[in-house]
Short mmCIF file of C-alpha atoms (C1' of nucleotides) in Angstrom, two decimals:
data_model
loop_
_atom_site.label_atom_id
_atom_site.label_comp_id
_atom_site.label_asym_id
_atom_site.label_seq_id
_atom_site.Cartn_x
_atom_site.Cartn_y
_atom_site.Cartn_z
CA UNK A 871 -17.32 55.65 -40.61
CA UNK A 872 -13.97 54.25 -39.86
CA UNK A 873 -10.82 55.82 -40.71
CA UNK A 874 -7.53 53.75 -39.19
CA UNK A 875 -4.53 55.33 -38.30
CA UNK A 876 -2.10 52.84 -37.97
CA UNK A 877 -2.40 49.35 -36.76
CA UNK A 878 -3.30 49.80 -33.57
CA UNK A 879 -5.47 53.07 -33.86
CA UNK A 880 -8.55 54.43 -35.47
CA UNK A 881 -10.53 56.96 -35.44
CA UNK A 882 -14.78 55.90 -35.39
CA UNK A 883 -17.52 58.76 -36.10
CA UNK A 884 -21.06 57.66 -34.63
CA UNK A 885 -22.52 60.62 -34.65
CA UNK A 886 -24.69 58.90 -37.44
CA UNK A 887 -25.91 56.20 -34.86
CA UNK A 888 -25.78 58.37 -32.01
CA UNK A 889 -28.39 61.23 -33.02
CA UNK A 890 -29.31 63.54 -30.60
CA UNK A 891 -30.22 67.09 -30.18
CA UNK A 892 -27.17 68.20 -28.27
CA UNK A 893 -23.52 67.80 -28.61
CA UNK A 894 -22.95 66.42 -25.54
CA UNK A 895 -25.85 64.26 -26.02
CA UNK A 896 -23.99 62.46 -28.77
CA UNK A 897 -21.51 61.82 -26.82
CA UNK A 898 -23.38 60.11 -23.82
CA UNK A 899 -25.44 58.23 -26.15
CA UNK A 900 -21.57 56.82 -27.40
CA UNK A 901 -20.99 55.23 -23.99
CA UNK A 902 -22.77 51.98 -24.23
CA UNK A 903 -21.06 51.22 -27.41
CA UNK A 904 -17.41 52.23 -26.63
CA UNK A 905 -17.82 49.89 -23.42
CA UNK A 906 -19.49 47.47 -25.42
CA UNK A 907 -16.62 47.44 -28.37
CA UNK A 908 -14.00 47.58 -25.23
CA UNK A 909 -15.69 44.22 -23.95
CA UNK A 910 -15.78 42.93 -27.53
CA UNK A 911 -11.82 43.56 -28.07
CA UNK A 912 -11.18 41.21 -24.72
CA UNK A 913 -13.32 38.57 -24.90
CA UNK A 914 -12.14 38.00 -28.68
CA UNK A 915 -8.40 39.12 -28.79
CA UNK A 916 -7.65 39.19 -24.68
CA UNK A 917 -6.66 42.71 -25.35
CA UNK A 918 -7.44 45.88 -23.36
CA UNK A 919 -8.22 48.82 -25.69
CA UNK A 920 -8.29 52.70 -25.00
CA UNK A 921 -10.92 54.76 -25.93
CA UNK A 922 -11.47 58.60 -26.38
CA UNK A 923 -14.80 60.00 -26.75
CA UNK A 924 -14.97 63.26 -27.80
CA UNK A 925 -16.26 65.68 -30.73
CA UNK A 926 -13.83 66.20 -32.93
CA UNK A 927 -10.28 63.46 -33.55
CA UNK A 928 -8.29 66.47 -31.68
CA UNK A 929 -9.76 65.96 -28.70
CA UNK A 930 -10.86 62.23 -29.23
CA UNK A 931 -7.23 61.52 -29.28
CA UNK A 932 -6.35 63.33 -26.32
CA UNK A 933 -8.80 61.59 -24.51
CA UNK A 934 -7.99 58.59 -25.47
CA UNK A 935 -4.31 59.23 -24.39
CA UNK A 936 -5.53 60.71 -20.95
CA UNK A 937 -6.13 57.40 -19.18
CA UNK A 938 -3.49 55.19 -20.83
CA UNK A 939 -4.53 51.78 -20.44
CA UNK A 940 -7.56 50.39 -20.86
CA UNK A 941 -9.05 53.52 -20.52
CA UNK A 942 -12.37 55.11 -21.27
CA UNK A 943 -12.23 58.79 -21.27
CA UNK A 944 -15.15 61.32 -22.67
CA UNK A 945 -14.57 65.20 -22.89
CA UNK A 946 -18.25 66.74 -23.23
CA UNK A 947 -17.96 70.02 -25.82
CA UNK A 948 -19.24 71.88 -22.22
CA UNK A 949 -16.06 70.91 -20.88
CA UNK A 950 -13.14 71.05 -23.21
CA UNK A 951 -11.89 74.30 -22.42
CA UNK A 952 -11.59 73.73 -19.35
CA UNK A 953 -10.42 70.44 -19.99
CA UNK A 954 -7.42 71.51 -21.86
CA UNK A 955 -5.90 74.10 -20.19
CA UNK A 956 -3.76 71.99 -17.57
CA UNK A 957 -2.48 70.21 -20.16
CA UNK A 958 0.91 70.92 -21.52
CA UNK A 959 1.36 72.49 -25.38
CA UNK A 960 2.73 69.41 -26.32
CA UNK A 961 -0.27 67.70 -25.94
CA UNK A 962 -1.80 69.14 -29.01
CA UNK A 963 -1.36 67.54 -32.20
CA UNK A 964 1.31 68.96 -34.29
CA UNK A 965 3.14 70.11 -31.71
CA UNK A 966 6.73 67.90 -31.64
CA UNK A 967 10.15 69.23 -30.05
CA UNK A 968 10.92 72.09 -31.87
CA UNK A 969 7.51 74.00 -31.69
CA UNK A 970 7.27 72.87 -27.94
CA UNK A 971 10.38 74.76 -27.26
CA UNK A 972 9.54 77.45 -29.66
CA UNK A 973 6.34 77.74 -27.17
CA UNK A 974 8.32 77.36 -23.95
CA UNK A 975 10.68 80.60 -24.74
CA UNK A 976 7.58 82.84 -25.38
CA UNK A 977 6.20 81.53 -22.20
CA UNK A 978 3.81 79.91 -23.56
CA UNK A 979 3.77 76.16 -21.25
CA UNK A 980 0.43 74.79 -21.08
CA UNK A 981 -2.57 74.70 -23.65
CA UNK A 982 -4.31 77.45 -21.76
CA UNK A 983 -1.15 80.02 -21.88
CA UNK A 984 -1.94 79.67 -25.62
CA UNK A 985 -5.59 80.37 -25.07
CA UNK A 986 -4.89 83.47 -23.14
CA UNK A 987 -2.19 84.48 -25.69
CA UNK A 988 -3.41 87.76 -27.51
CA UNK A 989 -0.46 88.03 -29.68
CA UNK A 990 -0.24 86.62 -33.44
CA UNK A 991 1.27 83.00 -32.79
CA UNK A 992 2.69 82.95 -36.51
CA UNK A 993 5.23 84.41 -34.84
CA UNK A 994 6.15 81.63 -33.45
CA UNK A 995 5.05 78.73 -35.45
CA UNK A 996 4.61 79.99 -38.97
CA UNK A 997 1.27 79.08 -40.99
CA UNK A 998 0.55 76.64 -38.21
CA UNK A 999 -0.74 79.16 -36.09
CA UNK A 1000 -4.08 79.96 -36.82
CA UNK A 1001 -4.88 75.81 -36.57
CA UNK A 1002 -2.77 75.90 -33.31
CA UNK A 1003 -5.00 78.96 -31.65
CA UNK A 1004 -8.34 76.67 -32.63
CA UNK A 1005 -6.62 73.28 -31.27
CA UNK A 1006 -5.44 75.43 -28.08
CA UNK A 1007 -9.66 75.61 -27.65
CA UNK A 1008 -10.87 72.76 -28.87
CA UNK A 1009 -11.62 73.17 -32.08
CA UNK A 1010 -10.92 70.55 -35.54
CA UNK A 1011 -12.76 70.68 -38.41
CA UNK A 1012 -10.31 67.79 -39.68
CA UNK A 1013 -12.72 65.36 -41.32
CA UNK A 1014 -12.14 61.46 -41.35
CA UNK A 1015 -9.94 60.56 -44.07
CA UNK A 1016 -11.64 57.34 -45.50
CA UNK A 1017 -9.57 56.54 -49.23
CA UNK A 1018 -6.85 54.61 -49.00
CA UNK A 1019 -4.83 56.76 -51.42
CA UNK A 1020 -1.31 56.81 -50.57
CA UNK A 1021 1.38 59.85 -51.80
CA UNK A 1022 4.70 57.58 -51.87
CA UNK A 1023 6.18 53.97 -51.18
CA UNK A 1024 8.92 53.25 -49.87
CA UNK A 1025 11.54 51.26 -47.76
CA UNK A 1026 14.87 51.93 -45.69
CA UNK A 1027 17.33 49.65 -43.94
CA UNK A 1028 20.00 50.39 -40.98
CA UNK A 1029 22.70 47.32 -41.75
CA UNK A 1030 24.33 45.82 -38.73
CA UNK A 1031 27.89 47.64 -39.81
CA UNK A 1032 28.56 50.69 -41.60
CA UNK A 1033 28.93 49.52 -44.98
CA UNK A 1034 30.82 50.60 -48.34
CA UNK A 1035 30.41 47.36 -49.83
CA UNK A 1036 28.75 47.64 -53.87
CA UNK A 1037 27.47 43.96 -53.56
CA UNK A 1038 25.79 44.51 -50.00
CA UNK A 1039 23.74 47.65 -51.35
CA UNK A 1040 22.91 46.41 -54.57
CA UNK A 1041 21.19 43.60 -53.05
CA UNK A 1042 20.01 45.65 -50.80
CA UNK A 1043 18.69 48.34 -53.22
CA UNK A 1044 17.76 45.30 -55.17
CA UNK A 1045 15.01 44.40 -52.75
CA UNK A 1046 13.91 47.03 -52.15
CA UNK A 1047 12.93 48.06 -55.41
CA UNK A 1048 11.40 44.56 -55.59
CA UNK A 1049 9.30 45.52 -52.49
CA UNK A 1050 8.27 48.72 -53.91
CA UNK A 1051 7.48 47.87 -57.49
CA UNK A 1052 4.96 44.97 -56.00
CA UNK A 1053 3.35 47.34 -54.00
CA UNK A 1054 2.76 49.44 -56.99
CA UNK A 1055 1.31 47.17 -58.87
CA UNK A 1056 -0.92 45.71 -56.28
CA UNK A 1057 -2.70 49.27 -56.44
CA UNK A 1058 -2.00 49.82 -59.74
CA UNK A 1059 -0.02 52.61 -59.79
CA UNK A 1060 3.03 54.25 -61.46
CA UNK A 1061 5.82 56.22 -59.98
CA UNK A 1062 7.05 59.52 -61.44
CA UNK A 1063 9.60 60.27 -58.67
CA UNK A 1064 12.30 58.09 -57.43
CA UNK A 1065 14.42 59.08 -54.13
CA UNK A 1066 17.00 57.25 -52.46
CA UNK A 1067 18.33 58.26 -49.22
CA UNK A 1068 21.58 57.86 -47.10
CA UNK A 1069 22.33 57.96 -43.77
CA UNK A 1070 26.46 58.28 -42.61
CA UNK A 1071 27.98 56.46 -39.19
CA UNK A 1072 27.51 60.28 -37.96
CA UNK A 1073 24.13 60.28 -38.68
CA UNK A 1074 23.87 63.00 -41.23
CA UNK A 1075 20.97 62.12 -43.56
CA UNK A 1076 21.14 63.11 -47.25
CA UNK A 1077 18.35 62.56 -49.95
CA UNK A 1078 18.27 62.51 -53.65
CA UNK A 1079 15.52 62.56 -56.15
CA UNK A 1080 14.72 62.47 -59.87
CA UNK A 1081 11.41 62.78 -61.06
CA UNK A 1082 10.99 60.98 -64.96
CA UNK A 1083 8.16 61.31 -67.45
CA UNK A 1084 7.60 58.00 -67.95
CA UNK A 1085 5.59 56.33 -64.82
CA UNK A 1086 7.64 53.68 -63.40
CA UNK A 1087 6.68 50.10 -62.07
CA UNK A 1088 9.14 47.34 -62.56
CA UNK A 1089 11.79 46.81 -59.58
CA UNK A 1090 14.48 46.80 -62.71
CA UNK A 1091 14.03 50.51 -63.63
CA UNK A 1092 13.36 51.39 -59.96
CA UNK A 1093 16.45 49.92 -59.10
CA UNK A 1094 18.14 51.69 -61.81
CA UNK A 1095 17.51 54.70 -61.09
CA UNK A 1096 18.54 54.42 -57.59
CA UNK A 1097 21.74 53.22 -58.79
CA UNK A 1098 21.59 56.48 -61.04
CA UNK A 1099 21.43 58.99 -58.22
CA UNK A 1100 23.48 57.09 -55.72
CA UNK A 1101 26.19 56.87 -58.33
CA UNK A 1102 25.53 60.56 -59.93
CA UNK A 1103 25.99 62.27 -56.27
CA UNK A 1104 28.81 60.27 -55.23
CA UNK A 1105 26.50 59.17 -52.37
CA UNK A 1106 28.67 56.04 -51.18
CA UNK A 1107 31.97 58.56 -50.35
CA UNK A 1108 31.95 56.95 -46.79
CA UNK A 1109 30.36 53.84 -45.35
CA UNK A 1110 26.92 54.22 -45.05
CA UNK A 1111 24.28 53.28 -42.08
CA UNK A 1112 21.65 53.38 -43.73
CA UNK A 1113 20.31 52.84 -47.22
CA UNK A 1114 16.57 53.82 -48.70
CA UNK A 1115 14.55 53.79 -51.40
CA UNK A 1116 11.20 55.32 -52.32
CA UNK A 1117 9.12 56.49 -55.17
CA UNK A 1118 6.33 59.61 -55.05
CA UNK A 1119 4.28 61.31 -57.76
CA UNK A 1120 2.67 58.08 -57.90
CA UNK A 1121 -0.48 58.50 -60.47
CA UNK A 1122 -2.90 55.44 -61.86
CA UNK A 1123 -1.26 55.37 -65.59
CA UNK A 1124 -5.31 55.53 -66.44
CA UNK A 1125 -4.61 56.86 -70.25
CA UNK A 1126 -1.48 55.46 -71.14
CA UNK A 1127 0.40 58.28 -72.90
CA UNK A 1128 1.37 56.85 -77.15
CA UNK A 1129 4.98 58.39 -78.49
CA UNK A 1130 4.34 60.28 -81.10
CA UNK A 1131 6.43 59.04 -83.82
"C1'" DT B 987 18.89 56.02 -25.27
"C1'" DC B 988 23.43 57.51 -29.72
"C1'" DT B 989 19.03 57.27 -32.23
"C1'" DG B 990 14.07 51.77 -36.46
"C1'" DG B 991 10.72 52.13 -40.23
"C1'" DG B 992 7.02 54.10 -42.93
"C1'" DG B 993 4.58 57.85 -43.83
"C1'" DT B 994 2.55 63.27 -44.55
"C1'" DC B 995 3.05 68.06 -44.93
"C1'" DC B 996 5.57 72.51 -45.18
"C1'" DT B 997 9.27 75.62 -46.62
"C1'" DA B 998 12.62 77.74 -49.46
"C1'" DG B 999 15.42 78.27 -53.42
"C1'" DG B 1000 16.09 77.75 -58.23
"C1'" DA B 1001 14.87 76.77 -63.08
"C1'" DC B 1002 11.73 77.92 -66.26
"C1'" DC B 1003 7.59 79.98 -68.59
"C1'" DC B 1004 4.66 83.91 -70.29
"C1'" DT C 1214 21.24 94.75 -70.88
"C1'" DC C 1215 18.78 95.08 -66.90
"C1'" DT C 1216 14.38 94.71 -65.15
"C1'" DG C 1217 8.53 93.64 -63.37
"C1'" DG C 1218 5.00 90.45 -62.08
"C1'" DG C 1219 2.78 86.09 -61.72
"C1'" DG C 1220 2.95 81.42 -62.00
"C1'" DT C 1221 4.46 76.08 -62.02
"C1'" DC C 1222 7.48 72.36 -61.10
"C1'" DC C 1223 11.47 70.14 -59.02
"C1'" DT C 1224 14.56 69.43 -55.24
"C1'" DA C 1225 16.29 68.96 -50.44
"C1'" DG C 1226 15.63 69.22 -45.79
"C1'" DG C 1227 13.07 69.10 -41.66
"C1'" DA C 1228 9.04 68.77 -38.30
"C1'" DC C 1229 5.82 65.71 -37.05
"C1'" DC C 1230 2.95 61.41 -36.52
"C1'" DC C 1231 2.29 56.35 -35.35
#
DNA sequence: TCTGGGGTCCTAGGACCC
DNA sequence: TCTGGGGTCCTAGGACCC
């Protein structure tokens, strides 16, 4: 069971092929084939790959960052507490800047100052909590995500120059609608939500949406739209840095809704 | 480091409904 | 006219991930 990540990454579940009575038996009995796919990747692409072995994608991913190239890295379930606790917070998943620091001015520096932590951490990090105290010790009950169904499409572009000119971002807009409306129909979907998003020389981001009853799909009525909102809110005051376009709410237009009359 | 591109999820406020 | 309680949807921004 595969699920991919990006286009370098992935995350592999063998405990189907790997059966054993014992956690930490599965695990071992993963070793010949993560060195085996490691000498598969070289011999056929030249490449070194990473690998984390572990029993859940939490800690398969921080094993697999532990030893950074070409590394092969296993954390037995007997271990991971251990394991962990050196490690700063940071090194848990879902855990950026602002929660690090968050972390850091309660004290709270490595994984294992958040395993000895008796306090309530939604305190500190709101609903995340809860997750973060079971990721502190190991713990993911994430499963594998395998469906390739996707929440929103959409595209962005920095220009060279700041930029006020209508005929640059038109075109721009322009393709990118293009873009987006031919990935919707390659999966055969319809957008309900369009968005468009700015970015000034001063880096101040702004978005704008409109959600429509009608599902959308041609680049003409995406584009439109974008026009629409960029237009409505007055958007292009000052040179912009950055222009975007997406679309969300995007549904399979399975029973195509008649007008009444 | 003056900061690219494509995503997901969460939060909070407001409009609106019964 | 002001006011409860419970709910959905839309919008905008932000944290986070690769």
């Amino acid at each position: 069971v595969v699920e991919q990540m990006s286009i370098d990454e992935a995350y592999l579940d063998l405990s189907a092929i790997c059966p054993a009575e014992s956690a930490d038996v599965v695990l071992l009995n993963s070793l010949p084939l993560a060195r085996e796919l490691k000498q598969h990747i070289h011999s056929e692409r030249q490449l070194t790959a990473t690998i984390g072995i572990a029993a859940n994608k939490l800690l398969a991913k921080i094993a697999s960052d532990h030893q950074k190239p070409d590394g092969l890295t296993l954390i037995a379930e007997a271990d991971k507490i251990q394991f962990l606790r050196l490690l700063p917070v940071h090194a848990l998943y879902g855990v950026g800047k602002v929660t690090e620091q968050a972390l850091n001015q309660a004290g709270l520096r490595t994984v294992g100052d958040l395993q000895d932590h008796t306090g309530d951490l939604r305190a500190l990090v709101g609903s995340f909590g809860p997750k973060l105290k079971q990721f502190a010790f190991g713990q993911d009950d994430r499963p594998l995500e395998l469906g390739d169904d996707i929440k929103s499409i959409s595209g962005e572009e920095t220009f060279l120059q700041d930029t006020d000119d209508r005929k640059v971002l038109r075109t721009c807009l322009r393709e990118q609608a293009s873009d987006i409306s031919g990935r919707l129909k390659r999966r055969r979907l319809g957008a309900h939500t369009v968005q468009v998003k700015v970015r000034y020389g001063d880096f101040t981001t702004l978005t704008r949406q409109i959600t429509v009853e009608e599902p959308l799909t041609e680049a003409g009525d995406i584009y439109r739209l974008g026009c629409f909102l960029l237009g409505r809110e007055k958007l292009v005051s000052r040179p912009l840095r950055l222009l975007g376009l997406g679309v969300a709410s995007l549904r399979e237009p399975a029973g195509q809704q008649l007008v009444l009359l």
